[in-house]
Amino acid sequence: MRGLFFKPRAQTYLFLPINGAGLGHLTRSLAIARRLKKDQPDAEIVFLTTSIGVTLIHREGFACHHVTPAALLNAGAIEWNSLFFKSLKNVLDIHKPHCLVFDGTIPYLGLQRVMHSYRTIRYVWIKRGLYKDGTDTKRLTSLSKGFEAVISPGELGADVTGPVNGSKIHEVEPISLLDSSDLLEKTVARQLLRLDSSQRCAYVQLGAGNINGIADVQDRIIAVLKRKGIQVVLGQSPIALKPKPDLRADSVIVDYPNSKYFAAFDFAVLAGGYNSVCEAVLLGLPAVFFPNTETGADDQLKRVQNARLFGRYEVMVEFSENEFERVVDKLLAEGPSSEGQSGQRNGAASAVSLLARVR
């Protein structure tokens, strides 16, 4: 009955990024929310997330509510969705958003219940489209029916066509939290990281480690780089549940976003997640990518192979010291990095334009 009498407030947005092990959905939502606030200074922007990176949202100046992920609660699907539904309903009653922006792989049952009850809210789904073969995309299409629009951040180099075949799906450019103009200058970044400005430097970030074990490969990568006389900056995720200190690295970044330091590095060693790959290419940082082939639906291998079309980017599925040394030597021999090699603009601006048309 509350939904029948619900009166949304204009220019009030609720972002609902669903995250467990990583920061992909949260980062994409923040990228859009930051630009939305610039376009609509009077807008009220609120977050509700399952990510344990709640403080990262508060640092950006947005209020944030939190629902503990089911994996950390050790709760069953029915029990957790009941908690999620009640939490979301309470947030709606407090803030009364006119637009709910969901960023996740599949809308949970708790969200579907809210969509059925609160009909005056406009719902938008931010959903990437690169899935592994065998993923049930027909089910995803069926779940999108309750949304006013579906914003699909594209992969690097993909044609951005706008509405797809007259449907509610709108393709936009790859979304990045930062633009090149947001990066620290190289000299400043190296000073902050206590690095020798005369030596080569590599950035290593293989993910939070909450899905796949990365410690062994990370140790071996650092050992090879140090042996070659390359300074190593280790990027540790601010939401890593079991961070492992590594005293062999010259510096460690536990910051958000780490990408603001990209100008300090000659190249990077990165995971194959959407944010890592798109940021490296959009911001012009050469990289060796190690895709995680154990993800449920995200086709990281295809993504990193596609990144090779945009310049100095290499792919390794399995770690081999000899092969790793070869690709590192290749990257260093090809000269300095360049700004934004993809030629695409940040898709966050396109997403904000679409949200402005949702009434």
Short mmCIF file of C-alpha atoms in Angstrom, two decimals:
data_model
loop_
_atom_site.label_atom_id
_atom_site.label_comp_id
_atom_site.label_asym_id
_atom_site.label_seq_id
_atom_site.Cartn_x
_atom_site.Cartn_y
_atom_site.Cartn_z
CA MET A 1 0.00 0.00 0.00
CA ARG A 2 2.92 2.38 0.65
CA GLY A 3 3.81 2.18 -3.02
CA LEU A 4 0.35 3.40 -4.05
CA PHE A 5 0.79 6.63 -2.09
CA PHE A 6 4.47 7.11 -2.85
CA LYS A 7 5.26 10.61 -4.18
CA PRO A 8 8.77 10.84 -5.64
CA ARG A 9 10.84 13.99 -5.43
CA ALA A 10 12.10 15.48 -8.66
CA GLN A 11 15.88 15.43 -9.18
CA THR A 12 16.37 12.78 -6.51
CA TYR A 13 18.37 9.75 -7.65
CA LEU A 14 19.10 6.50 -5.85
CA PHE A 15 22.10 4.57 -7.17
CA LEU A 16 22.05 0.87 -6.37
CA PRO A 17 25.41 -0.75 -7.29
CA ILE A 18 25.63 -4.43 -6.43
CA ASN A 19 29.13 -5.49 -5.49
CA GLY A 20 30.67 -8.31 -3.53
CA ALA A 21 34.24 -9.22 -4.42
CA GLY A 22 35.26 -6.17 -6.44
CA LEU A 23 34.49 -2.53 -7.12
CA GLY A 24 33.33 -2.62 -10.73
CA HIS A 25 29.66 -1.74 -10.31
CA LEU A 26 30.34 0.78 -7.55
CA THR A 27 33.03 2.57 -9.56
CA ARG A 28 30.83 2.80 -12.64
CA SER A 29 27.96 4.21 -10.58
CA LEU A 30 30.28 6.77 -8.98
CA ALA A 31 31.57 7.82 -12.41
CA ILE A 32 28.02 8.59 -13.53
CA ALA A 33 26.94 10.14 -10.21
CA ARG A 34 29.91 12.56 -10.19
CA ARG A 35 29.07 13.85 -13.65
CA LEU A 36 25.36 13.95 -12.86
CA LYS A 37 26.09 16.21 -9.89
CA LYS A 38 28.04 18.58 -12.16
CA ASP A 39 25.17 18.74 -14.65
CA GLN A 40 22.47 19.00 -11.96
CA PRO A 41 24.00 20.76 -8.92
CA ASP A 42 20.63 20.81 -7.12
CA ALA A 43 20.08 17.06 -7.49
CA GLU A 44 19.99 14.83 -4.42
CA ILE A 45 22.07 11.72 -5.10
CA VAL A 46 21.96 8.83 -2.65
CA PHE A 47 23.51 5.35 -2.71
CA LEU A 48 22.45 1.98 -1.39
CA THR A 49 25.01 -0.76 -1.97
CA THR A 50 26.02 -4.25 -0.97
CA SER A 51 29.68 -3.33 -1.45
CA ILE A 52 31.90 -3.21 1.61
CA GLY A 53 33.48 -0.08 0.09
CA VAL A 54 30.89 2.22 1.68
CA THR A 55 33.46 4.77 2.84
CA LEU A 56 34.60 5.29 -0.78
CA ILE A 57 31.15 6.63 -1.60
CA HIS A 58 31.09 8.88 1.45
CA ARG A 59 34.45 10.35 0.39
CA GLU A 60 32.84 11.44 -2.87
CA GLY A 61 30.29 13.43 -0.86
CA PHE A 62 27.27 11.13 -1.31
CA ALA A 63 25.11 9.66 1.44
CA CYS A 64 25.26 5.87 1.38
CA HIS A 65 23.20 3.09 2.94
CA HIS A 66 24.52 -0.46 3.15
CA VAL A 67 23.19 -4.01 3.03
CA THR A 68 25.71 -6.68 3.99
CA PRO A 69 26.33 -9.14 1.11
CA ALA A 70 24.73 -12.56 1.48
CA ALA A 71 28.14 -14.26 1.34
CA LEU A 72 29.32 -12.41 4.46
CA LEU A 73 26.06 -13.08 6.32
CA ASN A 74 26.03 -16.75 5.34
CA ALA A 75 22.34 -16.30 4.61
CA GLY A 76 20.11 -18.15 2.15
CA ALA A 77 18.65 -16.44 -0.92
CA ILE A 78 15.12 -16.08 0.46
CA GLU A 79 16.28 -14.77 3.83
CA TRP A 80 18.75 -12.30 2.29
CA ASN A 81 16.30 -11.00 -0.31
CA SER A 82 13.81 -10.29 2.47
CA LEU A 83 16.47 -8.21 4.23
CA PHE A 84 17.38 -6.48 0.97
CA PHE A 85 13.74 -5.67 0.18
CA LYS A 86 13.11 -4.16 3.63
CA SER A 87 16.32 -2.12 3.52
CA LEU A 88 15.57 -0.78 0.03
CA LYS A 89 11.98 0.03 0.99
CA ASN A 90 13.19 2.03 4.02
CA VAL A 91 15.63 4.01 1.86
CA LEU A 92 12.87 4.79 -0.65
CA ASP A 93 10.57 6.02 2.12
CA ILE A 94 13.29 8.34 3.47
CA HIS A 95 14.62 9.86 0.23
CA LYS A 96 11.70 9.36 -2.21
CA PRO A 97 13.78 9.18 -5.42
CA HIS A 98 12.13 9.71 -8.77
CA CYS A 99 14.79 7.57 -10.44
CA LEU A 100 16.48 4.38 -9.22
CA VAL A 101 19.70 3.49 -11.08
CA PHE A 102 20.57 -0.19 -10.65
CA ASP A 103 24.05 -1.40 -11.62
CA GLY A 104 24.37 -5.16 -11.37
CA THR A 105 24.38 -8.37 -13.34
CA ILE A 106 20.84 -9.47 -12.46
CA PRO A 107 18.13 -7.60 -10.48
CA TYR A 108 17.58 -9.46 -7.24
CA LEU A 109 14.13 -10.64 -6.18
CA GLY A 110 14.10 -7.95 -3.49
CA LEU A 111 14.51 -5.27 -6.17
CA GLN A 112 11.88 -6.90 -8.37
CA ARG A 113 9.41 -6.76 -5.46
CA VAL A 114 10.11 -3.04 -5.03
CA MET A 115 9.64 -2.42 -8.77
CA HIS A 116 6.27 -4.16 -8.61
CA SER A 117 5.12 -2.08 -5.61
CA TYR A 118 6.60 1.37 -6.33
CA ARG A 119 5.29 2.04 -9.84
CA THR A 120 5.84 5.83 -9.84
CA ILE A 121 9.63 5.46 -9.65
CA ARG A 122 11.56 5.33 -12.94
CA TYR A 123 14.01 2.44 -13.01
CA VAL A 124 17.23 2.37 -15.04
CA TRP A 125 19.53 -0.64 -15.38
CA ILE A 126 23.23 -0.21 -16.11
CA LYS A 127 24.28 -3.53 -17.59
CA ARG A 128 27.37 -4.47 -19.56
CA GLY A 129 26.88 -6.68 -22.58
CA LEU A 130 30.03 -8.80 -22.88
CA TYR A 131 29.01 -12.25 -21.67
CA LYS A 132 30.60 -15.65 -22.02
CA ASP A 133 29.10 -18.07 -24.51
CA GLY A 134 26.29 -19.99 -22.86
CA THR A 135 25.01 -17.15 -20.69
CA ASP A 136 21.20 -16.99 -20.73
CA THR A 137 20.78 -13.58 -22.38
CA LYS A 138 17.07 -14.23 -23.08
CA ARG A 139 16.42 -14.25 -19.35
CA LEU A 140 18.30 -10.94 -18.99
CA THR A 141 16.12 -9.45 -21.75
CA SER A 142 13.00 -10.60 -19.91
CA LEU A 143 14.20 -9.07 -16.64
CA SER A 144 14.76 -5.71 -18.34
CA LYS A 145 11.04 -5.23 -19.08
CA GLY A 146 10.39 -3.36 -15.83
CA PHE A 147 13.09 -0.77 -16.53
CA GLU A 148 12.53 2.56 -18.26
CA ALA A 149 15.92 2.25 -19.93
CA VAL A 150 18.92 -0.07 -19.97
CA ILE A 151 22.29 1.66 -20.31
CA SER A 152 24.89 -0.68 -21.77
CA PRO A 153 28.50 0.51 -21.33
CA GLY A 154 30.36 -0.77 -24.37
CA GLU A 155 33.66 -2.49 -24.70
CA LEU A 156 36.66 -0.71 -26.20
CA GLY A 157 36.27 -0.06 -29.90
CA ALA A 158 32.63 -1.14 -30.05
CA ASP A 159 30.28 0.92 -32.21
CA VAL A 160 28.04 3.14 -30.08
CA THR A 161 24.68 3.03 -31.79
CA GLY A 162 22.39 4.60 -29.18
CA PRO A 163 19.04 2.77 -28.83
CA VAL A 164 19.41 -0.82 -30.09
CA ASN A 165 16.82 -1.66 -32.76
CA GLY A 166 14.31 0.73 -31.26
CA SER A 167 14.47 -1.03 -27.88
CA LYS A 168 15.04 0.46 -24.42
CA ILE A 169 18.72 -0.61 -24.52
CA HIS A 170 21.07 2.34 -25.05
CA GLU A 171 24.71 1.62 -25.87
CA VAL A 172 27.26 4.14 -24.59
CA GLU A 173 31.04 4.41 -24.65
CA PRO A 174 33.22 2.64 -22.02
CA ILE A 175 32.81 4.29 -18.62
CA SER A 176 35.78 5.42 -16.55
CA LEU A 177 35.78 7.15 -13.17
CA LEU A 178 38.60 9.54 -14.17
CA ASP A 179 39.56 11.39 -17.33
CA SER A 180 43.14 12.15 -18.38
CA SER A 181 42.77 15.67 -16.97
CA ASP A 182 42.12 14.20 -13.50
CA LEU A 183 45.50 12.46 -13.24
CA LEU A 184 48.31 13.72 -11.06
CA GLU A 185 51.34 15.02 -12.94
CA LYS A 186 54.13 12.48 -13.29
CA THR A 187 56.58 14.38 -11.05
CA VAL A 188 53.99 14.89 -8.32
CA ALA A 189 52.76 11.29 -8.49
CA ARG A 190 56.30 9.91 -8.16
CA GLN A 191 57.09 12.20 -5.25
CA LEU A 192 53.96 11.09 -3.41
CA LEU A 193 54.89 7.45 -3.98
CA ARG A 194 58.53 8.04 -2.89
CA LEU A 195 59.89 6.79 -6.23
CA ASP A 196 63.21 7.45 -7.95
CA SER A 197 62.36 9.64 -10.94
CA SER A 198 65.33 8.28 -12.94
CA GLN A 199 64.27 4.62 -12.88
CA ARG A 200 61.58 2.62 -14.65
CA CYS A 201 58.45 1.93 -12.63
CA ALA A 202 55.62 -0.61 -12.93
CA TYR A 203 52.19 -0.67 -11.30
CA VAL A 204 50.89 -4.10 -10.24
CA GLN A 205 47.22 -4.66 -9.43
CA LEU A 206 45.67 -8.09 -9.92
CA GLY A 207 42.36 -7.45 -8.20
CA ALA A 208 41.03 -7.70 -4.66
CA GLY A 209 41.80 -11.42 -4.49
CA ASN A 210 38.33 -12.10 -3.08
CA ILE A 211 37.43 -14.41 -6.02
CA ASN A 212 40.66 -15.94 -7.26
CA GLY A 213 43.91 -16.39 -5.35
CA ILE A 214 46.47 -13.92 -6.67
CA ALA A 215 49.19 -13.94 -4.00
CA ASP A 216 51.51 -16.50 -5.62
CA VAL A 217 51.42 -14.97 -9.10
CA GLN A 218 51.77 -11.49 -7.65
CA ASP A 219 54.90 -12.51 -5.70
CA ARG A 220 56.49 -14.02 -8.79
CA ILE A 221 55.70 -10.94 -10.89
CA ILE A 222 57.25 -8.60 -8.33
CA ALA A 223 60.35 -10.81 -8.10
CA VAL A 224 60.89 -10.68 -11.88
CA LEU A 225 60.41 -6.92 -12.07
CA LYS A 226 62.78 -6.24 -9.18
CA ARG A 227 65.38 -8.52 -10.73
CA LYS A 228 65.20 -6.40 -13.89
CA GLY A 229 65.82 -3.22 -11.88
CA ILE A 230 62.25 -1.93 -12.24
CA GLN A 231 60.59 -0.15 -9.33
CA VAL A 232 57.32 -1.78 -8.29
CA VAL A 233 54.24 -0.07 -6.90
CA LEU A 234 51.68 -2.56 -5.63
CA GLY A 235 48.05 -1.53 -5.80
CA GLN A 236 46.00 -3.07 -3.01
CA SER A 237 42.24 -2.96 -3.19
CA PRO A 238 40.68 -0.92 -0.37
CA ILE A 239 38.10 -3.71 0.06
CA ALA A 240 40.47 -6.69 0.04
CA LEU A 241 39.28 -8.99 2.84
CA LYS A 242 42.69 -10.54 3.45
CA PRO A 243 45.34 -8.12 2.17
CA LYS A 244 48.83 -9.57 2.15
CA PRO A 245 51.67 -7.16 2.96
CA ASP A 246 54.54 -7.36 0.46
CA LEU A 247 57.73 -5.74 1.67
CA ARG A 248 59.48 -6.30 -1.65
CA ALA A 249 57.42 -3.61 -3.42
CA ASP A 250 58.95 -0.13 -3.46
CA SER A 251 55.60 1.43 -2.62
CA VAL A 252 52.04 0.34 -1.91
CA ILE A 253 48.87 2.24 -2.83
CA VAL A 254 45.76 1.58 -0.78
CA ASP A 255 43.82 4.46 -2.25
CA TYR A 256 40.78 5.07 -4.40
CA PRO A 257 40.97 5.48 -7.26
CA ASN A 258 44.54 4.28 -7.81
CA SER A 259 44.28 5.42 -11.43
CA LYS A 260 45.02 9.02 -10.43
CA TYR A 261 48.68 7.93 -10.10
CA PHE A 262 48.88 6.41 -13.62
CA ALA A 263 51.23 9.09 -14.98
CA ALA A 264 53.94 7.84 -12.60
CA PHE A 265 54.25 4.46 -14.33
CA ASP A 266 55.96 3.18 -17.47
CA PHE A 267 53.54 0.25 -17.64
CA ALA A 268 51.21 -1.84 -15.50
CA VAL A 269 50.41 -5.46 -14.74
CA LEU A 270 46.64 -5.71 -14.35
CA ALA A 271 43.67 -8.02 -14.03
CA GLY A 272 41.17 -8.29 -16.89
CA GLY A 273 38.13 -6.67 -15.25
CA TYR A 274 36.14 -4.03 -17.10
CA ASN A 275 37.39 -1.08 -15.04
CA SER A 276 41.05 -2.10 -15.10
CA VAL A 277 41.15 -2.64 -18.87
CA CYS A 278 39.09 0.40 -19.87
CA GLU A 279 40.98 2.74 -17.53
CA ALA A 280 44.37 1.58 -18.78
CA VAL A 281 43.43 2.11 -22.42
CA LEU A 282 41.38 5.31 -21.97
CA LEU A 283 44.12 6.86 -19.83
CA GLY A 284 46.99 5.62 -22.03
CA LEU A 285 48.84 3.31 -19.62
CA PRO A 286 50.57 0.33 -21.36
CA ALA A 287 49.84 -2.96 -19.62
CA VAL A 288 50.19 -6.70 -19.36
CA PHE A 289 46.75 -8.19 -18.62
CA PHE A 290 46.09 -11.38 -16.66
CA PRO A 291 42.40 -12.22 -17.24
CA ASN A 292 40.45 -14.22 -14.68
CA THR A 293 38.89 -17.09 -16.64
CA GLU A 294 36.91 -18.31 -13.60
CA THR A 295 34.32 -15.51 -13.55
CA GLY A 296 30.68 -16.50 -13.82
CA ALA A 297 29.63 -14.58 -16.94
CA ASP A 298 32.15 -11.80 -17.66
CA ASP A 299 34.36 -12.69 -20.64
CA GLN A 300 37.65 -11.18 -19.47
CA LEU A 301 39.74 -13.10 -21.99
CA LYS A 302 37.85 -11.63 -24.93
CA ARG A 303 38.11 -8.15 -23.42
CA VAL A 304 41.87 -8.17 -22.95
CA GLN A 305 42.46 -9.67 -26.37
CA ASN A 306 40.44 -6.80 -27.84
CA ALA A 307 42.55 -4.27 -25.87
CA ARG A 308 45.62 -5.31 -27.86
CA LEU A 309 44.14 -3.47 -30.86
CA PHE A 310 44.71 -0.13 -29.12
CA GLY A 311 48.47 -0.11 -28.68
CA ARG A 312 50.92 -1.42 -26.13
CA TYR A 313 48.86 -4.09 -24.41
CA GLU A 314 49.82 -7.74 -23.87
CA VAL A 315 47.88 -10.75 -22.57
CA MET A 316 49.00 -13.68 -20.42
CA VAL A 317 46.53 -16.36 -19.35
CA GLU A 318 49.13 -18.40 -17.45
CA PHE A 319 52.20 -16.93 -15.78
CA SER A 320 55.60 -17.91 -17.16
CA GLU A 321 58.74 -16.07 -16.06
CA ASN A 322 60.39 -16.25 -19.48
CA GLU A 323 57.27 -15.09 -21.33
CA PHE A 324 56.61 -12.36 -18.78
CA GLU A 325 60.15 -11.00 -19.18
CA ARG A 326 59.70 -11.03 -22.94
CA VAL A 327 56.48 -8.98 -22.91
CA VAL A 328 57.92 -6.52 -20.35
CA ASP A 329 60.99 -5.96 -22.55
CA LYS A 330 58.68 -5.46 -25.52
CA LEU A 331 56.63 -2.80 -23.72
CA LEU A 332 59.71 -0.92 -22.53
CA ALA A 333 61.30 -0.99 -25.99
CA GLU A 334 58.30 0.62 -27.67
CA GLY A 335 58.73 4.06 -26.09
CA PRO A 336 56.77 6.24 -23.67
CA SER A 337 53.08 5.93 -23.01
CA SER A 338 50.53 8.20 -24.64
CA GLU A 339 47.28 9.77 -23.56
CA GLY A 340 44.05 7.99 -24.29
CA GLN A 341 44.76 5.64 -27.17
CA SER A 342 41.20 4.42 -27.82
CA GLY A 343 39.86 7.64 -29.35
CA GLN A 344 36.62 7.22 -27.40
CA ARG A 345 35.12 9.66 -24.96
CA ASN A 346 34.09 8.69 -21.46
CA GLY A 347 30.68 7.02 -21.57
CA ALA A 348 29.70 8.48 -18.19
CA ALA A 349 28.70 11.71 -19.97
CA SER A 350 26.40 9.81 -22.35
CA ALA A 351 24.85 7.96 -19.42
CA VAL A 352 24.08 11.25 -17.65
CA SER A 353 22.37 12.58 -20.78
CA LEU A 354 20.15 9.52 -20.84
CA LEU A 355 19.27 9.86 -17.14
CA ALA A 356 18.29 13.49 -17.70
CA ARG A 357 15.63 12.31 -20.17
CA VAL A 358 14.08 9.84 -17.74
CA ARG A 359 10.95 11.39 -16.30
#
